[in-house]
Short mmCIF file of C-alpha atoms and ligand atoms in Angstrom, two decimals:
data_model
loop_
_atom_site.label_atom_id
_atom_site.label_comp_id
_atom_site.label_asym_id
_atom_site.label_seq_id
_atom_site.Cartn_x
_atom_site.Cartn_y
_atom_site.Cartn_z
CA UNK A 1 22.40 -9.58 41.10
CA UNK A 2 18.80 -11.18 41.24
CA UNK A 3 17.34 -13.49 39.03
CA UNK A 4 16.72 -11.94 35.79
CA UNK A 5 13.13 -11.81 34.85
CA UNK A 6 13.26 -10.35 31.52
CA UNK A 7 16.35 -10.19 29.31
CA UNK A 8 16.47 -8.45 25.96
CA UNK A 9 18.82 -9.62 23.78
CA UNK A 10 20.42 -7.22 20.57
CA UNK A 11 16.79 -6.21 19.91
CA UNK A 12 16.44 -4.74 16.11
CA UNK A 13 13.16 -3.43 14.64
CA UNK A 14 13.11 -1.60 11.68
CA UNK A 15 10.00 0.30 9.63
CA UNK A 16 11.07 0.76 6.41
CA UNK A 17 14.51 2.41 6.50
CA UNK A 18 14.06 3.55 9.98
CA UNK A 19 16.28 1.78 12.66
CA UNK A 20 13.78 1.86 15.41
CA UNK A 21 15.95 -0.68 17.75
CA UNK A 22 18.82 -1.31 17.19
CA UNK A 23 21.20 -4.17 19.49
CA UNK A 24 19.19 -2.89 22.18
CA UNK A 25 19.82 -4.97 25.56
CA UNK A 26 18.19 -4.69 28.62
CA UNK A 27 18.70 -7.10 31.95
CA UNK A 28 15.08 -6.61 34.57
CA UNK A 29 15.69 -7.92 37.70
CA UNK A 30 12.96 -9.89 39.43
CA UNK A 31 10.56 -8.11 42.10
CA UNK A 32 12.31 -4.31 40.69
CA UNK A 33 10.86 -1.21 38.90
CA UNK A 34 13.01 -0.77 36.18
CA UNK A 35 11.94 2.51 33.84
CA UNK A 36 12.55 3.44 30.06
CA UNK A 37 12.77 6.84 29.35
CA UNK A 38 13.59 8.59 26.66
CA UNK A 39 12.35 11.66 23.91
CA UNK A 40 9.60 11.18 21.70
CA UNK A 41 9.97 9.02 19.02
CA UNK A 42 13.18 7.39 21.25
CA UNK A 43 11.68 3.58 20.47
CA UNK A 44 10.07 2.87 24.05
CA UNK A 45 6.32 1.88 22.89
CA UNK A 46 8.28 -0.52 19.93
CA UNK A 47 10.52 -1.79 22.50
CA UNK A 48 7.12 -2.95 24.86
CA UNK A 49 5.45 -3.96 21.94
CA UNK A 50 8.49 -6.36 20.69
CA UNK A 51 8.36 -7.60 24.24
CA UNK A 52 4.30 -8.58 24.32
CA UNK A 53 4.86 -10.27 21.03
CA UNK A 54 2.74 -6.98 18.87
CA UNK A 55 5.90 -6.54 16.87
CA UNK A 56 7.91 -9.27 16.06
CA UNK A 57 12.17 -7.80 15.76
CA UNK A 58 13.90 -8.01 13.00
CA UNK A 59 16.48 -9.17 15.13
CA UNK A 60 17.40 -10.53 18.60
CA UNK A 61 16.17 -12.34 21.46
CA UNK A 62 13.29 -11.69 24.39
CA UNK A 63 13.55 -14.25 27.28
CA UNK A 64 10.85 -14.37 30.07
CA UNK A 65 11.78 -16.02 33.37
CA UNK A 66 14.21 -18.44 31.28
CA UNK A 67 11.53 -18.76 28.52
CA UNK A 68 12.07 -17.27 24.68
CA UNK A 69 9.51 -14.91 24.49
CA UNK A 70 10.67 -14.27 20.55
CA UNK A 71 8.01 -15.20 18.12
CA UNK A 72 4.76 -15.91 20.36
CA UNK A 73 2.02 -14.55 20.01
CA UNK A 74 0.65 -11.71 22.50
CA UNK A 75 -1.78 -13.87 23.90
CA UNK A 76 0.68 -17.05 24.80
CA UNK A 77 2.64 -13.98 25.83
CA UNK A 78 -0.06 -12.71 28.33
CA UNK A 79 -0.83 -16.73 29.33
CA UNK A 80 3.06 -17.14 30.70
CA UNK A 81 2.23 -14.01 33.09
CA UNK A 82 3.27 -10.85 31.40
CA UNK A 83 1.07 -8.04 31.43
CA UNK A 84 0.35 -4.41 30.08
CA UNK A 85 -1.11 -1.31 30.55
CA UNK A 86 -1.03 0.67 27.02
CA UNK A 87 -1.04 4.48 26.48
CA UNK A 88 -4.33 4.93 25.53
CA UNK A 89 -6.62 2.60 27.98
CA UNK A 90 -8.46 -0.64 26.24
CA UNK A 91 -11.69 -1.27 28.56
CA UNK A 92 -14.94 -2.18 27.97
CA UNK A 93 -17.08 1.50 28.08
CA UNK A 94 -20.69 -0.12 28.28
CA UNK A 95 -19.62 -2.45 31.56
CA UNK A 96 -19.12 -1.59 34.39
CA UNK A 97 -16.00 -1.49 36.45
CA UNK A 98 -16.79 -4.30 38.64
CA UNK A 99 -17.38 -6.08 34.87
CA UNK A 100 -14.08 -4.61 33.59
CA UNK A 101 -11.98 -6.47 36.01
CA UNK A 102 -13.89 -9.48 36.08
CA UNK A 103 -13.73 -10.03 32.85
CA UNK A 104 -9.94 -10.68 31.89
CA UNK A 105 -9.58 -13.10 35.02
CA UNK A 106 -12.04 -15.44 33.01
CA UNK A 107 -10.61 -15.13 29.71
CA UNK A 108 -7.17 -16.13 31.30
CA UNK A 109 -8.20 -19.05 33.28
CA UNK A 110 -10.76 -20.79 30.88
CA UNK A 111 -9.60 -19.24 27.88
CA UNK A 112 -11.59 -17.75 25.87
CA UNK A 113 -13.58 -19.86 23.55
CA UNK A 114 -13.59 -23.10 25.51
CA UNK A 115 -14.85 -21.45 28.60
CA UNK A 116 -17.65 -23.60 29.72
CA UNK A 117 -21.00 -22.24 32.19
CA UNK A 118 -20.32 -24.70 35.15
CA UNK A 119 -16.80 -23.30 35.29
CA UNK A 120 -18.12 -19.65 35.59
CA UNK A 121 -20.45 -20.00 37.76
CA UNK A 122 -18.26 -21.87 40.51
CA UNK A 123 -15.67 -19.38 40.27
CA UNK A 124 -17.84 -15.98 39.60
CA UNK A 125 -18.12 -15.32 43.71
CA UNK A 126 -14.47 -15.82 44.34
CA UNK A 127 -12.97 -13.55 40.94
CA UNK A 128 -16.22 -11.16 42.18
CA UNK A 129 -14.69 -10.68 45.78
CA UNK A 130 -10.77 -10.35 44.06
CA UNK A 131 -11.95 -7.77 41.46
CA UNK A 132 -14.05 -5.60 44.82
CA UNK A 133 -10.54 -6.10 46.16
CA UNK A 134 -9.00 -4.33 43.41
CA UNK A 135 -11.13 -1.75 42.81
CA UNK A 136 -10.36 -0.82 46.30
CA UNK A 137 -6.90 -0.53 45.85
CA UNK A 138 -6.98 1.45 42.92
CA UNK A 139 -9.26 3.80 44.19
CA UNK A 140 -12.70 3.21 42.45
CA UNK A 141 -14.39 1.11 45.02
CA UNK A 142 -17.29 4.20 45.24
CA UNK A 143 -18.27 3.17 41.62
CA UNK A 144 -18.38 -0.15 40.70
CA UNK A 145 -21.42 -0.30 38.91
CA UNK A 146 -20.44 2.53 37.08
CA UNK A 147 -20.17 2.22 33.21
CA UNK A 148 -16.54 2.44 32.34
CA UNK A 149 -16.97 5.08 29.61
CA UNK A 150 -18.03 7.84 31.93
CA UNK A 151 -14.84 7.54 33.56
CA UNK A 152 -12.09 10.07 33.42
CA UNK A 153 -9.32 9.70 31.30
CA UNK A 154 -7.16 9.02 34.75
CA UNK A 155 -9.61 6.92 35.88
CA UNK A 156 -9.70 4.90 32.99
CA UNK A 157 -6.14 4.25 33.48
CA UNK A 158 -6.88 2.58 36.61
CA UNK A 159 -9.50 0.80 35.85
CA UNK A 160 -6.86 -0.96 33.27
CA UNK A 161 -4.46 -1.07 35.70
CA UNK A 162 -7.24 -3.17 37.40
CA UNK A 163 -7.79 -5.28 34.93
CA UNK A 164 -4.20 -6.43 34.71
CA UNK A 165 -3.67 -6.44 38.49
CA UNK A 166 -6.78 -9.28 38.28
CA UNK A 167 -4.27 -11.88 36.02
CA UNK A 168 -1.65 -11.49 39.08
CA UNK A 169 1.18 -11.10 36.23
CA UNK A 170 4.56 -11.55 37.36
CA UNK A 171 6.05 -8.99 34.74
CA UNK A 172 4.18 -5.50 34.12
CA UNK A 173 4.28 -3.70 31.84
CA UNK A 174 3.58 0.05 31.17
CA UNK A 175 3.73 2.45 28.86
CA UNK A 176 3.37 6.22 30.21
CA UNK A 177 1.16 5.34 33.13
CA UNK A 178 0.37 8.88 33.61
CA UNK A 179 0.26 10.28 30.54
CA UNK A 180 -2.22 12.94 30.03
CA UNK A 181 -2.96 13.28 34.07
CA UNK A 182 -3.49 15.89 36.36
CA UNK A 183 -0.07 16.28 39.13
CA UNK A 184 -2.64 14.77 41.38
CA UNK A 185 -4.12 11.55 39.72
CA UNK A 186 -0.31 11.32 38.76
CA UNK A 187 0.61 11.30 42.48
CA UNK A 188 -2.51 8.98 43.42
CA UNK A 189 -1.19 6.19 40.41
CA UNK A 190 2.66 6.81 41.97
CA UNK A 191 0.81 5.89 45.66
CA UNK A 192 -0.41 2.64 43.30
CA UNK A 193 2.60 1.49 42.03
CA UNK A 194 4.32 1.61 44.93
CA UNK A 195 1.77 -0.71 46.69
CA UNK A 196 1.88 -2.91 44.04
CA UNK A 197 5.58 -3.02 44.08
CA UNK A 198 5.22 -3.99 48.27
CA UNK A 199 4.01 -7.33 46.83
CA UNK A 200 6.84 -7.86 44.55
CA UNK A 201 5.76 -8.01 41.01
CA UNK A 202 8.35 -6.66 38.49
CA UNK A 203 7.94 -3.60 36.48
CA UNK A 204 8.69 -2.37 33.18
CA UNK A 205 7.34 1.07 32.92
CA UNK A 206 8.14 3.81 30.24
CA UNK A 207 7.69 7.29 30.61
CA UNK A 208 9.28 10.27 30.15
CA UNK A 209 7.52 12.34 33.70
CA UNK A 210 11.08 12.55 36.24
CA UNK A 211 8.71 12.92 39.09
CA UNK A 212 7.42 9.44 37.92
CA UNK A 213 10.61 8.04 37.34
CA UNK A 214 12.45 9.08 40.43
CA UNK A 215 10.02 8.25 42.63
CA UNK A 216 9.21 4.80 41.95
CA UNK A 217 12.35 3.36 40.08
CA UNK A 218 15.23 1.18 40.79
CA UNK A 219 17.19 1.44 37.88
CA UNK A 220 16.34 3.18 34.29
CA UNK A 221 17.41 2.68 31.11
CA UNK A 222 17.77 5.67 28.64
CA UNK A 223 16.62 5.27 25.07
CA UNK A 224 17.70 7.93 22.44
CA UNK A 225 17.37 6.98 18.65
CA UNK A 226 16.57 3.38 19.21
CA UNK A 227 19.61 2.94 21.27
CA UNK A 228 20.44 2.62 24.94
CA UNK A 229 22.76 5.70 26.07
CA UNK A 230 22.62 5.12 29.17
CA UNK A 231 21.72 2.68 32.63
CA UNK A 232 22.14 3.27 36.10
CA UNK A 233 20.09 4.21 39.27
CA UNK A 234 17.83 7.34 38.74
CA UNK A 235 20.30 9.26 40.57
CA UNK A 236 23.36 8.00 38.51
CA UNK A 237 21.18 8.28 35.21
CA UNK A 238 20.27 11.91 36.30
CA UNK A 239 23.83 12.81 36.49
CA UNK A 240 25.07 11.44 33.17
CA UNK A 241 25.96 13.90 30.73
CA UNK A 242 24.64 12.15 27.37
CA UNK A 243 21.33 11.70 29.05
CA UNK A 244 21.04 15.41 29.36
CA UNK A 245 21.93 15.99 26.09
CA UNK A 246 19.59 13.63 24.92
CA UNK A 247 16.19 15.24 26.78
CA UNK A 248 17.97 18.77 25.65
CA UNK A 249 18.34 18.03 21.89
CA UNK A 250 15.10 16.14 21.47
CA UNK A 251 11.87 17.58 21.99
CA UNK A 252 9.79 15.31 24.42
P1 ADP B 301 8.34 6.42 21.63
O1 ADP B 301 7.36 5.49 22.25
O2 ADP B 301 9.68 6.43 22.30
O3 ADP B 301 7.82 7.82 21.48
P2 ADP B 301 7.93 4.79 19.25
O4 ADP B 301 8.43 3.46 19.63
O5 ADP B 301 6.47 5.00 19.24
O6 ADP B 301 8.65 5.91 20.13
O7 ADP B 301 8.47 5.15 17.81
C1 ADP B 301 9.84 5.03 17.43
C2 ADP B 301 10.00 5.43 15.96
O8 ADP B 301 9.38 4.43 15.14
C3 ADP B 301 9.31 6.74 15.60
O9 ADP B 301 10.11 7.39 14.64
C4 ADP B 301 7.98 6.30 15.04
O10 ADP B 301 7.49 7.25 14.11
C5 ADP B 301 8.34 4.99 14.36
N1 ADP B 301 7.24 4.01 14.35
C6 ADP B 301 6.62 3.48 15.43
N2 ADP B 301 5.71 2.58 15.09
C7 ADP B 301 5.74 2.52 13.72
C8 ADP B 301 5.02 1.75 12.74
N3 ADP B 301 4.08 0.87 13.11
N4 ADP B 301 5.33 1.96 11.44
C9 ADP B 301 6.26 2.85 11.08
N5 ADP B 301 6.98 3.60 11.93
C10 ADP B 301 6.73 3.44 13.25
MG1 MG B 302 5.42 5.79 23.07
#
């Protein structure tokens, strides 16, 4: 086995009476695409946001690269090099793209209230050129001085994925990548991912599209009712009776 990147640890969360997670455990390799899938209502966006630090468990432990990840707070969480893409996209709609990415690479590296002119200035040309960069690769070079909000909803989704890609985070997260897209943005963010995964950074990614899943993962991990029925390779998790059952008797 690889070194373990992210390790989940009997992971409860509860709302109320509802067992959202319960002893979940999950091993991530380093440098793999490891997917979450799983009906509606299955746990997957609680199970990301107990790992980002949004939703602190009730029980259980998240370790990072070696690090307790359990009880930070989402933005130490972000600092140590984890990043995420949520469902619905969180950009900046009166800036434009080339502003979009830009933007998170200062707030990492400076921080965001003692960020001081000098600093921005000497490293604006450089983050400039890395953002142009990124753009490129996710397909939106043509309009970087675009305003964000006219985007499309795919688009958008890119232009977040951008302004993760910009914090070079060794652990990704995402949560339904390519929710709400066309077959054929879907195909062009499946192109992305896979480029991204030629330079080796880890993914979490939840979703419940197959066509996603088998084309990009290495292993999966099946979540039904705040519980992991299942783990394997997409082909092995394909196969497994209970996982059937599960996308059968749940609507998703
Ligand atoms: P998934 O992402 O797999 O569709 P979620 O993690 O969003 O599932 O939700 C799991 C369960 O927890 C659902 O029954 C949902 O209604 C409930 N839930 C999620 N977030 C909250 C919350 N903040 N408060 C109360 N219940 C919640
Ligand atoms: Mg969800």
């Amino acid at each position: 086995m690889n070194d373990l990147v992210l390790h989940l640890d009997n992971i409860q969360k509860n709302f109320g009476g509802l067992k959202a997670l319960s002893d979940v455990n999950l091993q991530v390799e380093e440098g793999t695409t490891h997917a979450i899938i799983g009906p509606n209502g299955a746990g997957k966006s609680t199970l990301l946001n107990v790992c980002i630090g949004r939703l602190k468990p009730d029980a259980g432990h998240v370790t990072f690269d070696g690090q307790e990840l359990t009880g930070r707070k989402p933005h130490e969480i972000a600092q140590m090099g984890v990043a995420r893409v949520f469902q619905t996209p969180e950009i900046f709609p009166e800036m434009s793209l080339l502003e979009n990415v830009m933007l998170p690479a200062f707030s990492k590296r400076d921080g965001a209230f003692n960020m001081n002119a000098h600093k921005l200035l000497s490293r604006q040309s450089e983050i400039r050129a890395e953002a142009e960069h990124i753009l490129e690769d996710v397909g939106l070079q043509e309009q970087i001085t675009q305003e964000a909000g006219s985007l499309s909803r795919g688009d958008k989704r890119r232009l977040e994925l951008g302004m993760c890609l910009i914090l070079r985070p060794r652990l990704l997260l995402l949560d339904e990548p390519t929710a709400g897209m066309s077959r054929h943005d879907t195909n062009r963010t499946i192109d992305l991912l896979k480029k991204i995964k030629s330079r080796g950074m880890t993914k979490v990614i939840i979703e419940h599209d197959m066509h996603v899943v088998f084309s990009l993962a290495d292993k999966v991990s099946v979540l039904a009712r705040g519980q992991i029925i299942a783990g394997g390779t997409p082909e092995e998790v394909r196969e497994d009776p209970k996982v059937k059952e599960a996308y059968l008797g749940g609507a998703h």
